[in-house]
Short mmCIF file of C-alpha atoms in Angstrom, two decimals:
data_model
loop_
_atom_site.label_atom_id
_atom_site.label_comp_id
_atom_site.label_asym_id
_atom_site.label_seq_id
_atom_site.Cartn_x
_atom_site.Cartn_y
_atom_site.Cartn_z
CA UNK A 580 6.06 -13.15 5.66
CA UNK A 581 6.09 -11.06 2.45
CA UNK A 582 2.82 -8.74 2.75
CA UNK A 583 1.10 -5.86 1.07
CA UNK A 584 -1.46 -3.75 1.55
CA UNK A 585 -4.11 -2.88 -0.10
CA UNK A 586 -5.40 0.58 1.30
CA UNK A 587 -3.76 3.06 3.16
CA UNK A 588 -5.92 3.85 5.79
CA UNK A 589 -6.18 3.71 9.73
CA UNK A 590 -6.24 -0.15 9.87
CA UNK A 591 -3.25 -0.47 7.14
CA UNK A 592 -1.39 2.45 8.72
CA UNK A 593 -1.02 0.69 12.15
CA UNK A 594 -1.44 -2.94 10.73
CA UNK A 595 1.48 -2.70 8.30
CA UNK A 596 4.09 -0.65 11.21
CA UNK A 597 3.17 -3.52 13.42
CA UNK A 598 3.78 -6.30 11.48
CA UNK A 599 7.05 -4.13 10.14
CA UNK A 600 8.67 -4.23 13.76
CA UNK A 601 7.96 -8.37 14.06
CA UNK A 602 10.29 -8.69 11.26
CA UNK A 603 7.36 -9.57 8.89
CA UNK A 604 8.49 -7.53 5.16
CA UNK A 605 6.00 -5.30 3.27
CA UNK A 606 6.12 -5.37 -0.35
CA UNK A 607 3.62 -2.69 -1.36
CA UNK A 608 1.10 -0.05 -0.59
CA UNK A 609 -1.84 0.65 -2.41
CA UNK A 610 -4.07 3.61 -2.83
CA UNK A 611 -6.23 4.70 -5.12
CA UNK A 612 -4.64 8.24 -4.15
CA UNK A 613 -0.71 7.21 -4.48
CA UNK A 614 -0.10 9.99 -2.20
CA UNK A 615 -1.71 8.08 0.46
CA UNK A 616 0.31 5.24 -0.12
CA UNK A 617 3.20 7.28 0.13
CA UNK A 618 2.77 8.74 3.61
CA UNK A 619 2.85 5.41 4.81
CA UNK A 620 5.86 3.72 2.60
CA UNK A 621 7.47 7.00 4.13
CA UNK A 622 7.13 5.01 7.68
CA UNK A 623 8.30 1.78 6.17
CA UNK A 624 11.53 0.33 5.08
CA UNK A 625 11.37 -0.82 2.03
CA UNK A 626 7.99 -0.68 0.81
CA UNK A 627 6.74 0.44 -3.09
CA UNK A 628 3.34 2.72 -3.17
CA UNK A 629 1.10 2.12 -6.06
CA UNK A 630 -2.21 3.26 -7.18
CA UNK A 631 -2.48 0.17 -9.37
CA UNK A 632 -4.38 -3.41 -8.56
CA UNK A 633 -2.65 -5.72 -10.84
CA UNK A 634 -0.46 -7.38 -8.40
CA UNK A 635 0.37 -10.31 -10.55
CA UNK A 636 4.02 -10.60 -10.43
CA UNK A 637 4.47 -9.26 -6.56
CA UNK A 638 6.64 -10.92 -4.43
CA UNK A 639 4.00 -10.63 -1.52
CA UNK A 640 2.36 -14.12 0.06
CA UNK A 641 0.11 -12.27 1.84
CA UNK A 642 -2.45 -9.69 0.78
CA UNK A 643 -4.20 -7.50 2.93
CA UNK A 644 -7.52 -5.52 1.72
CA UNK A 645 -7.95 -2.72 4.32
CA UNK A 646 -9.76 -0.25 1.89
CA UNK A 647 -13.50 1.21 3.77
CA UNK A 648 -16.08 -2.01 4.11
CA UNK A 649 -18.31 -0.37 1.17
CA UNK A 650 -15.45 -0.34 -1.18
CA UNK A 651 -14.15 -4.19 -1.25
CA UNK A 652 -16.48 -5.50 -3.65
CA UNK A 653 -15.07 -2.93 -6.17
CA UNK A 654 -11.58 -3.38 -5.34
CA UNK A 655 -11.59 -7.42 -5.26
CA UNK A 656 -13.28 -7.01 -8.75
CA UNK A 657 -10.33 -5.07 -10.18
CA UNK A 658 -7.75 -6.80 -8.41
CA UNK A 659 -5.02 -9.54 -9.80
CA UNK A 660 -2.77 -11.43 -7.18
CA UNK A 661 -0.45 -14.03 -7.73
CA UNK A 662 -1.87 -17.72 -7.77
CA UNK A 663 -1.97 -19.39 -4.45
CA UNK A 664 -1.04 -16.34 -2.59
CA UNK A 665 -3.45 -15.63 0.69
CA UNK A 666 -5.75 -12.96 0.18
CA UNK A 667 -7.56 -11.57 3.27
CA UNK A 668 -9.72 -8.27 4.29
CA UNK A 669 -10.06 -6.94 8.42
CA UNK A 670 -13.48 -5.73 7.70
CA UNK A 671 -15.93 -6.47 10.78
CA UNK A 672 -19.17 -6.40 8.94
CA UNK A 673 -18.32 -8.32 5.60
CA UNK A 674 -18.22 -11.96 4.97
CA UNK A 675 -15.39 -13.94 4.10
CA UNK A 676 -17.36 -14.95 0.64
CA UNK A 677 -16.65 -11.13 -0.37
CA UNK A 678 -13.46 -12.30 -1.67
CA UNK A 679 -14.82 -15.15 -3.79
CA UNK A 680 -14.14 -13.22 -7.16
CA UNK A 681 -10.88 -13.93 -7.00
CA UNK A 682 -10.67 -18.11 -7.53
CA UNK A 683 -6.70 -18.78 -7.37
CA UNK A 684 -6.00 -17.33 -4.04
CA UNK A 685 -6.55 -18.51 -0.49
CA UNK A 686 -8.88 -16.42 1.64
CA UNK A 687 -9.31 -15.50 5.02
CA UNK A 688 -10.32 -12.27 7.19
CA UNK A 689 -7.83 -10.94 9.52
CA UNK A 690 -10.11 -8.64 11.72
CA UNK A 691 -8.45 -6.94 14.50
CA UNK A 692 -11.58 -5.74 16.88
CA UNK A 693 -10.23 -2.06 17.51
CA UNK A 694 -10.63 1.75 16.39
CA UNK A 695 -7.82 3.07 14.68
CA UNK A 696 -6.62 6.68 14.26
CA UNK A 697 -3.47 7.80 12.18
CA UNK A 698 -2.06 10.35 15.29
CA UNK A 699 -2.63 7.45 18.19
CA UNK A 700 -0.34 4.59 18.66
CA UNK A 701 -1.86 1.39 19.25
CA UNK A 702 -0.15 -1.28 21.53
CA UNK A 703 -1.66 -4.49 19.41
CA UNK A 704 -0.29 -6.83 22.44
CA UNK A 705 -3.75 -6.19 24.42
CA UNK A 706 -6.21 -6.24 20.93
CA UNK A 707 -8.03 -9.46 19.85
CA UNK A 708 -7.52 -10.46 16.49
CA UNK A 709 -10.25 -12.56 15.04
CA UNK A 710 -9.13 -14.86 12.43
CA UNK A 711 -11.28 -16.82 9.57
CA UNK A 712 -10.29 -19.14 6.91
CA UNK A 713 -11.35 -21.22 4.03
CA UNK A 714 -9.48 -23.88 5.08
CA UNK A 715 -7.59 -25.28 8.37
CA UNK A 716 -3.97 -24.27 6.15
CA UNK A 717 -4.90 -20.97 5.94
CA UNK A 718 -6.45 -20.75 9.43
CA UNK A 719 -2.65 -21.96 10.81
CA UNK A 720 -0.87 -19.09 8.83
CA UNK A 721 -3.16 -16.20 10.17
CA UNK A 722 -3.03 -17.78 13.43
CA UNK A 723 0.96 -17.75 13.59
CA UNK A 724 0.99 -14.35 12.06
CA UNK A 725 -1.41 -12.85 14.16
CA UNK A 726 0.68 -14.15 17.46
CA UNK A 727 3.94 -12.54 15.69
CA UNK A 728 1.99 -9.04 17.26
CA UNK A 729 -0.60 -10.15 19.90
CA UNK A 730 -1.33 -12.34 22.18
CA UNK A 731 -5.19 -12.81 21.70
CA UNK A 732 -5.92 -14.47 18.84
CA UNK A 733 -9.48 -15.60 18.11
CA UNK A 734 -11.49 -18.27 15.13
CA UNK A 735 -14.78 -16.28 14.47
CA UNK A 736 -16.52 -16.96 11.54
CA UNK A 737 -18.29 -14.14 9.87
CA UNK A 738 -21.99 -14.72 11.50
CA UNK A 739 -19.99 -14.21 14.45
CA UNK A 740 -18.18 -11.48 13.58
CA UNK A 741 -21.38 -9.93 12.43
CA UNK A 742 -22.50 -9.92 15.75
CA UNK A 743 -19.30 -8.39 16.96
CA UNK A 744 -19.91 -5.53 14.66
CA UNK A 745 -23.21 -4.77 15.97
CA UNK A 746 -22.62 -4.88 19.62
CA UNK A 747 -19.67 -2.62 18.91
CA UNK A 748 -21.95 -0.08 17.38
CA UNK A 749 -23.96 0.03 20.87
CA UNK A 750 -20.69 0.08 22.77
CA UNK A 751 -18.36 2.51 21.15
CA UNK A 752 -20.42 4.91 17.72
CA UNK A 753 -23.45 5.03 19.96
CA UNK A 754 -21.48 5.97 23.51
CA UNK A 755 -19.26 8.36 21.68
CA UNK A 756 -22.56 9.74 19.96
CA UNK A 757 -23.80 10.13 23.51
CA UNK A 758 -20.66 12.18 24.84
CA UNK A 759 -21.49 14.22 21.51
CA UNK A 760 -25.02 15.20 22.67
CA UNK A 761 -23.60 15.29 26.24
CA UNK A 762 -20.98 17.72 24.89
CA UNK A 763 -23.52 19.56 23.13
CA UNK A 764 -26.09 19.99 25.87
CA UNK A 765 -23.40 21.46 27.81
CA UNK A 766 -22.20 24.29 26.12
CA UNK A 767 -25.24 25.66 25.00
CA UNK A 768 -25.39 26.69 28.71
CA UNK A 769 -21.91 27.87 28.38
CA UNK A 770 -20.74 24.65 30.55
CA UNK A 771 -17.53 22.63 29.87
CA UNK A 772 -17.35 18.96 28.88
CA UNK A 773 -14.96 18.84 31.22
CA UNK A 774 -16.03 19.20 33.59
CA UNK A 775 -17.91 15.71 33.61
CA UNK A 776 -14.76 13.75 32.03
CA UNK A 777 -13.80 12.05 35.54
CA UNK A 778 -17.78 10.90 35.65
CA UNK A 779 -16.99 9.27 32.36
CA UNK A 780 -13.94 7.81 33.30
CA UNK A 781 -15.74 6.34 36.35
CA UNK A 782 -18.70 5.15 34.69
CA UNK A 783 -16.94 3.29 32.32
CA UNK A 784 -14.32 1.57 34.52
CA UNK A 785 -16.96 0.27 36.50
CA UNK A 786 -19.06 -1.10 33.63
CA UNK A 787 -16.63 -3.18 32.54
CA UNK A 788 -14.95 -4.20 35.81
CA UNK A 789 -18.33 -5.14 37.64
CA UNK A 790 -20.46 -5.46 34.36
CA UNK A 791 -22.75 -2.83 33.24
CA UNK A 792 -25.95 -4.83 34.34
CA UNK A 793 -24.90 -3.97 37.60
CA UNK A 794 -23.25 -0.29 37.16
CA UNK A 795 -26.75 1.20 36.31
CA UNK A 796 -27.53 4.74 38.27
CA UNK A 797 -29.36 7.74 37.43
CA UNK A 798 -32.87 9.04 37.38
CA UNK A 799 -34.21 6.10 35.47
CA UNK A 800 -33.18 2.99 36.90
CA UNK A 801 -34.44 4.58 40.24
CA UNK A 802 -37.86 5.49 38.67
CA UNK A 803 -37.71 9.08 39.46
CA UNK A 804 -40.15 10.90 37.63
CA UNK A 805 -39.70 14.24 38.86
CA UNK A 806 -36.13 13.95 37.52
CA UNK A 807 -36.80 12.72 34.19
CA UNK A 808 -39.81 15.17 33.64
CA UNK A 809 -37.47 17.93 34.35
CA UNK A 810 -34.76 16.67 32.29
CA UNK A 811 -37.48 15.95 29.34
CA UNK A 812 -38.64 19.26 29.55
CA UNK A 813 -34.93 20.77 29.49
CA UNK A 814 -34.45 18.85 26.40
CA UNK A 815 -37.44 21.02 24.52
CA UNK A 816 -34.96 22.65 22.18
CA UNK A 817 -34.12 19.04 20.48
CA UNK A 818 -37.14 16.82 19.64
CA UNK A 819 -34.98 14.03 18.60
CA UNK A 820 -33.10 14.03 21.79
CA UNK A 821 -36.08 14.20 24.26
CA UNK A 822 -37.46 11.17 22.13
CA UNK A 823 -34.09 9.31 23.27
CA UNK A 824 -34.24 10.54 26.37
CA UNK A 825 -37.68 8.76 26.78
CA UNK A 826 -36.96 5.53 25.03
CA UNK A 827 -33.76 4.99 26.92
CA UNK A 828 -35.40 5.82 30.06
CA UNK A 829 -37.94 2.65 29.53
CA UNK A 830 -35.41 0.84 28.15
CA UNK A 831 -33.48 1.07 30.96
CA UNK A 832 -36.60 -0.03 33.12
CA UNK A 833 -37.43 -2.34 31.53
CA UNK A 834 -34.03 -4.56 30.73
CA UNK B 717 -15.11 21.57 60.65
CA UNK B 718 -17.66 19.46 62.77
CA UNK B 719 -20.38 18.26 60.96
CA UNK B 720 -23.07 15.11 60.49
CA UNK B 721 -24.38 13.29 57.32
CA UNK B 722 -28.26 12.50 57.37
CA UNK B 723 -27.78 9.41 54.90
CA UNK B 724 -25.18 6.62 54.82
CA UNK B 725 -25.76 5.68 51.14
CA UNK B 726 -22.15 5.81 48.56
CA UNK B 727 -21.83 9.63 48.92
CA UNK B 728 -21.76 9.71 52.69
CA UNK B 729 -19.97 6.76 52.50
CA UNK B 730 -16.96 8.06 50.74
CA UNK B 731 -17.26 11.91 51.75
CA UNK B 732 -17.51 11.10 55.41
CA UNK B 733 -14.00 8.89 55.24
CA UNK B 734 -12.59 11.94 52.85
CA UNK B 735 -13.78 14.78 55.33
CA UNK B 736 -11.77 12.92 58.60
CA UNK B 737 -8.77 12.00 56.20
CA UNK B 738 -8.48 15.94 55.84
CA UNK B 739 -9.11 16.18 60.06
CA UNK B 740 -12.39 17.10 59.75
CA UNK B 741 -14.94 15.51 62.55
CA UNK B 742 -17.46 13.73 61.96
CA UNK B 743 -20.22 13.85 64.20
CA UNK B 744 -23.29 11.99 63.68
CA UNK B 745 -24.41 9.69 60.90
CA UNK B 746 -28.38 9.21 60.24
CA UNK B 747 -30.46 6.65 58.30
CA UNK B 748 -33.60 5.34 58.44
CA UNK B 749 -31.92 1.93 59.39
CA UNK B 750 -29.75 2.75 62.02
CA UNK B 751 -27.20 -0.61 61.20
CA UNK B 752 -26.75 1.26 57.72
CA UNK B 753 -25.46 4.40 59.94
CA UNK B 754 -23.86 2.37 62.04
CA UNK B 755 -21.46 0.05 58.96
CA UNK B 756 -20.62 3.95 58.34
CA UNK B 757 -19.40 4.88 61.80
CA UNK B 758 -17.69 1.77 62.38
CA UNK B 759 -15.35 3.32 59.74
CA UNK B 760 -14.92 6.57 61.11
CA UNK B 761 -13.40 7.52 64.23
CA UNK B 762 -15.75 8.95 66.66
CA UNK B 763 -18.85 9.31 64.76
CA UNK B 764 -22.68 8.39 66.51
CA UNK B 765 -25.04 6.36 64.64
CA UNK B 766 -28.49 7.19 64.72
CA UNK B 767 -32.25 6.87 63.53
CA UNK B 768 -33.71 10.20 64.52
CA UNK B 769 -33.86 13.46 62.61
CA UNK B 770 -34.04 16.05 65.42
CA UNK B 771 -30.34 17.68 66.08
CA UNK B 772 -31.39 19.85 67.90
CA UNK B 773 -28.13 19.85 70.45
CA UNK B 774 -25.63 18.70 67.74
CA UNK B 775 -22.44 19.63 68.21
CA UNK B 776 -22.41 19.92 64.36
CA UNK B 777 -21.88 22.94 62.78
CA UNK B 778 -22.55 21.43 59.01
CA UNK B 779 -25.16 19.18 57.99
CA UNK B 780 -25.16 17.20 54.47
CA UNK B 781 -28.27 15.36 53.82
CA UNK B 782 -27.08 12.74 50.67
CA UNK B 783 -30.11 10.56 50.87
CA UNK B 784 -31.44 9.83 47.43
CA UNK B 785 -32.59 12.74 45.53
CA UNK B 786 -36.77 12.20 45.84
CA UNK B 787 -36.44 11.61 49.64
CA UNK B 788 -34.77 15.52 49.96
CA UNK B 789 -38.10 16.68 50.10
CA UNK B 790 -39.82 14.40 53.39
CA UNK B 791 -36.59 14.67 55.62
CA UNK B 792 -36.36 18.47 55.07
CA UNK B 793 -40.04 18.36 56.77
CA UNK B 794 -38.61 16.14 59.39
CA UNK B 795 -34.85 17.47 60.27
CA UNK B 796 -34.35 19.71 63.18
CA UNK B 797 -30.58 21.41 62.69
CA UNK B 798 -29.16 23.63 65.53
CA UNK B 799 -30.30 27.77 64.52
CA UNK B 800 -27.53 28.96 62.26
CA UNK B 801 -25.82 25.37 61.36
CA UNK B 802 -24.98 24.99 57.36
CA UNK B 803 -27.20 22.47 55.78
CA UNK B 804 -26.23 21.44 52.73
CA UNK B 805 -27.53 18.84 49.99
CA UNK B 806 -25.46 16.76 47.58
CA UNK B 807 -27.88 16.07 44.56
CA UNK B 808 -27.48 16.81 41.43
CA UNK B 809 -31.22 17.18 40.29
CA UNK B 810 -32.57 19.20 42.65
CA UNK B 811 -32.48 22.95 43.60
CA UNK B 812 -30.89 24.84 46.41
CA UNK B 813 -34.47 25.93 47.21
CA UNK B 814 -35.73 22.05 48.85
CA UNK B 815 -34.02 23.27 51.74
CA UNK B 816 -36.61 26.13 52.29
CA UNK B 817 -38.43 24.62 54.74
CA UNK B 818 -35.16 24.87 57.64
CA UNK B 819 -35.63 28.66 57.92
CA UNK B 820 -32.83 29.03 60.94
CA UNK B 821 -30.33 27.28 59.14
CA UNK B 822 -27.42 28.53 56.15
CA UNK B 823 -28.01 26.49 52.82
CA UNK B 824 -26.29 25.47 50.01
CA UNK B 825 -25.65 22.87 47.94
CA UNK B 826 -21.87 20.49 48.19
CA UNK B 827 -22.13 18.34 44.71
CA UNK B 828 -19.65 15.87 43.78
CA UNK B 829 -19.27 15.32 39.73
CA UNK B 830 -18.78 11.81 40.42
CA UNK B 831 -20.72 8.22 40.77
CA UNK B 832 -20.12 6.53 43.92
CA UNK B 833 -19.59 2.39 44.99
CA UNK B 834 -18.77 1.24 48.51
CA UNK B 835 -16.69 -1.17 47.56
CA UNK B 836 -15.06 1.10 45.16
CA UNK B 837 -11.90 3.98 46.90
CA UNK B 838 -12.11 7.43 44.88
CA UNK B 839 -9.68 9.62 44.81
CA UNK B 840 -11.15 13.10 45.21
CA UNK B 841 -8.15 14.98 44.28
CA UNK B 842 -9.76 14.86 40.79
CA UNK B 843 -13.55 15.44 41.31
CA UNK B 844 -14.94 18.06 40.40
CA UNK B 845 -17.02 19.96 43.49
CA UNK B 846 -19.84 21.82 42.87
CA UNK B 847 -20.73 24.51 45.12
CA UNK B 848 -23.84 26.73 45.66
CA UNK B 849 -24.79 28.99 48.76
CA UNK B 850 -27.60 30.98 49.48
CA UNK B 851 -24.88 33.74 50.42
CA UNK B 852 -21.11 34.72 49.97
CA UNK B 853 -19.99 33.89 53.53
CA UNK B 854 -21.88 30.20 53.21
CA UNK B 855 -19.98 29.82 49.37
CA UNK B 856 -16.69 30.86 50.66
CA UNK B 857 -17.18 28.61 53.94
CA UNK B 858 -18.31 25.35 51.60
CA UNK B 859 -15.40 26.25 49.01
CA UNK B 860 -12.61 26.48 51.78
CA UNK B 861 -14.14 22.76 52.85
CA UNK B 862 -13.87 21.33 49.26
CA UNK B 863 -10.41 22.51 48.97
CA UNK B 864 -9.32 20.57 51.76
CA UNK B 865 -10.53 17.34 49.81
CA UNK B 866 -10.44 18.22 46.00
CA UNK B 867 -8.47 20.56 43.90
CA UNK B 868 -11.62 21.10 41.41
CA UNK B 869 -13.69 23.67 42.88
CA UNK B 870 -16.70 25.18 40.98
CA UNK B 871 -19.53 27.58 41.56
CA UNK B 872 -22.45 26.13 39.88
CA UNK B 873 -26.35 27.74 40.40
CA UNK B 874 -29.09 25.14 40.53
CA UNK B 875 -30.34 25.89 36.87
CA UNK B 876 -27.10 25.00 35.89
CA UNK B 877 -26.29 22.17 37.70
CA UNK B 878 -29.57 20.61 36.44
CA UNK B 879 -27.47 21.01 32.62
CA UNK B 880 -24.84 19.04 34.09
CA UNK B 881 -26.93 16.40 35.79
CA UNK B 882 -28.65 16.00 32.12
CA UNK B 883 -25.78 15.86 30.34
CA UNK B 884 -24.35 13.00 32.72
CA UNK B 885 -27.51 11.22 32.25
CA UNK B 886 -26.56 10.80 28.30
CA UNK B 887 -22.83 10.58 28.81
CA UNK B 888 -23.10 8.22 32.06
CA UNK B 889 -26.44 6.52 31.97
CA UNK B 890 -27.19 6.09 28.68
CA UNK B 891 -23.85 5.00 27.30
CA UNK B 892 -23.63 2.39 30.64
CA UNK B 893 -27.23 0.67 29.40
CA UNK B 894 -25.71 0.76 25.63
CA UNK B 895 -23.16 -1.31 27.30
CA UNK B 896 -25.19 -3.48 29.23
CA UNK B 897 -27.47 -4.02 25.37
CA UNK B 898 -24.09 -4.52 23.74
CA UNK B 899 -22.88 -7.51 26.63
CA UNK B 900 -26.93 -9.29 26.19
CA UNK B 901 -26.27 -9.01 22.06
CA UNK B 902 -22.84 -10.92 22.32
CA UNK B 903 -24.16 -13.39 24.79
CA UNK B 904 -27.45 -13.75 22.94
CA UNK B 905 -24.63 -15.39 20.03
CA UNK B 906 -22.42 -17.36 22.66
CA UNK B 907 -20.00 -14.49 22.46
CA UNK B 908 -17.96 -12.86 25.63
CA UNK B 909 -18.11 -9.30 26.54
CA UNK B 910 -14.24 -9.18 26.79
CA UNK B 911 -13.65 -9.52 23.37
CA UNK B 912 -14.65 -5.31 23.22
CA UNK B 913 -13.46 -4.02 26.44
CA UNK B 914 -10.26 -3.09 24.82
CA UNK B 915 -12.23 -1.26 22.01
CA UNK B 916 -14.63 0.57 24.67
CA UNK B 917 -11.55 1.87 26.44
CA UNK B 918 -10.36 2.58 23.47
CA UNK B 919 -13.84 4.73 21.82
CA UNK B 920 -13.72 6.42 25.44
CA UNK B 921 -10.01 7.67 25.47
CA UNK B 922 -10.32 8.64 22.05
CA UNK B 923 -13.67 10.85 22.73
CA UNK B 924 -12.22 12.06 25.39
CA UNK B 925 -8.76 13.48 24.44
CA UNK B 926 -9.87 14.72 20.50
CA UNK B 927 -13.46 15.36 21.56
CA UNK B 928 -16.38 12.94 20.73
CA UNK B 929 -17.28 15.57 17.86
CA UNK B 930 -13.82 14.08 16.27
CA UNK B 931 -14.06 10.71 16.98
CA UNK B 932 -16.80 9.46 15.60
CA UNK B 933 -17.02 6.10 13.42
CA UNK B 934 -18.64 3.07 12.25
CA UNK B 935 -21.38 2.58 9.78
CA UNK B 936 -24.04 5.35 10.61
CA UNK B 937 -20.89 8.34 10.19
CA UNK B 938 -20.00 6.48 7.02
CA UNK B 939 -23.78 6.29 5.43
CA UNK B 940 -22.73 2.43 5.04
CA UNK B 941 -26.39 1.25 4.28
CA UNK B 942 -25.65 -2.38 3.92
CA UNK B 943 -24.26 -2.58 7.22
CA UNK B 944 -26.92 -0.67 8.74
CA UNK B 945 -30.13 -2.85 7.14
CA UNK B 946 -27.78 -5.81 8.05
CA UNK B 947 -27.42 -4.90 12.14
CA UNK B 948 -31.32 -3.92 11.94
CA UNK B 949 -32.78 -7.41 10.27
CA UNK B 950 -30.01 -9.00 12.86
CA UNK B 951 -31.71 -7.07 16.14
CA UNK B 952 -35.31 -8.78 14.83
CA UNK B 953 -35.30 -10.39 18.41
CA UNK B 954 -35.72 -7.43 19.76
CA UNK B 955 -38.11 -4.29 18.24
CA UNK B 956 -36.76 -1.83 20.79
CA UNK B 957 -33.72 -2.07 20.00
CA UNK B 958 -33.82 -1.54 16.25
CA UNK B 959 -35.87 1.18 17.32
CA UNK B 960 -33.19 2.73 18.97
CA UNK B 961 -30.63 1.40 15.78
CA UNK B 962 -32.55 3.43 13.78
CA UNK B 963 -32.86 6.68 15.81
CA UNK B 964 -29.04 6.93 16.70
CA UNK B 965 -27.68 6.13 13.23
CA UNK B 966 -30.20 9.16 12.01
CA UNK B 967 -29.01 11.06 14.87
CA UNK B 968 -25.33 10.48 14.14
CA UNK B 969 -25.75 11.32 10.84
CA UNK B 970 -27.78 14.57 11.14
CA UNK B 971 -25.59 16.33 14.39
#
């Protein structure tokens, strides 16, 4: 297929190399910074970077808005695309209706359910793409493209994909914001996070090869109060934290 | 070395096996339920099972109570150890000083950074060891045993080791039950946990090789309010969770 891009962020940067090696052809990059756009066309083979949205007389069939979830409404207001080309976004926590400004295209989200970061390569193979469409046409096309780089491809309409979005949060910003505090906790006493990486690395494989309802250890699933009292009253020098500490604990009780 | 677990729970479990892999002997094996000591020995080579706390005439010359961490305390009042035998304790959360009550014996403290399954091998090689003594010769006698099962050595004081215990809490615990709310919210919608193991391992190798302090994202790090008010009115069903919603997006934006 004939794509292009509309952002030039994580998502587009990996997205767009991806689709580049399955012999799929990328038209154009767009940022609102052309810069941007050029650091990626830089990767490409023959790709144009523009900071414009008119896209009227593009070659591309395909039209994918990877800009930040906040920022969509604004760009699908400003942006022309040929008539009858497929326009989609990959943003978890945005409905497909989103892109109903824009009548004379076909829409669909194209949502692969990873985290992204420019340095990192991603191997797509192993990532689920989930795929919605205004019609069963559409649906087809994203299905066959999203098989050109993975092999998990998923129909989730956006309720659904709402609720993917949300456990995420819990899974992944909430853990990492957890190794944060962890991280935090540690070197005020001049301790290195480090140090409890293999614990990590543990803890997690287990969760999700025997499920984390059964994984559970520590001071509160065992209902140790001394423990937690201790730990409560280590925490003293962050108010917030001990007020996690605490509603975790329960939570963890009671669950 | 010669030496005798009191407790067969998942630390003597694995240490025991580790400790005759690297020719030490293992001597006795105690619990309360003398079938749980016995599952233990049938594993070892030569080891005794038994039910009582007085070793009196052990041949042992260490002795590593792993039992769980609030029943230190009432088999300290109970154990009889041979005058001069090491007696050591594996828990994170307490202090080298629950050992008082053994006055003829050498203390210290032998603390794996790890969490343990029976059904699950570890490779020690990697684990950190943490190591206290009530004296040089005892800290240089424990560290020569950890070497001959792990090549992560550390001297850690009680106070300290309490830091680490509380910062596994948050980084083990507490991210394991965000998984475990994360798995209930997707199956709550007909949804299947797999769909974000690949982005969990993902969040986790990221935090771990840039640091969590770099890795953060999602919509609490991005001050994307929609999304946020959206993933609260969807976690109605359940108050403590939007409760928590609420505390870690406020957290992750404030740290």
């Amino acid at each position: 297929m004939k794509i292009s891009f509309i952002g030039a962020g994580n998502v587009a940067w990996h997205l767009a190399q991806a689709f580049e090696k399955a012999n799929h052809s990328i038209v154009e990059i767009y940022s609102r910074d052309k810069k941007n756009a050029q650091k990626l066309t830089e990767k490409l083979y023959n790709a144009t970077p523009t900071d414009r949205l008119d896209f009227s007389h593009s070659k591309s069939e395909l039209f994918i808005i990877s800009v930040p979830d906040d920022a969509i409404a604004q760009v699908v207001s400003e942006l022309k695309c040929p008539k009858n080309s497929i326009l989609v976004h990959t943003a978890g926590s945005k409905n497909l209706s989103v892109l109903e400004p824009l009548p004379f295209t076909r829409k669909g989200v194209f949502y692969p359910l990873q985290t992204f970061s420019k340095g990192k390569p991603i191997d797509f193979k192993k990532i689920p793409i989930c795929i919605e469409a205004e019609n069963e046409t559409v649906e087809k096309i994203l299905q066959k493209l999203a098989f050109t780089i993975c092999d998990n491809v998923c129909f989730i309409e956006s309720e659904d994909r709402k609720t993917l979005h949300l456990a995420a949060v819990f899974a992944c910003n909430f853990t990492n914001h957890f190794m944060h505090i962890s991280k935090n906790i540690l070197e005020k006493d001049g301790l290195n996070f480090n140090m409890i990486k293999p614990l990590i690395e543990e803890t997690i494989s287990k969760a999700l090869s025997k499920g984390p309802e059964n994984a559970q250890t520590g001071p509160a699933i065992r209902k140790d109060t001394n423990t937690i009292n201790s730990h409560i009253e280590k925490l003293s020098f962050n108010v917030d934290w001990q007020n996690l500490y605490v509603l975790l604990s329960k939570d963890i009780q009671s669950i």
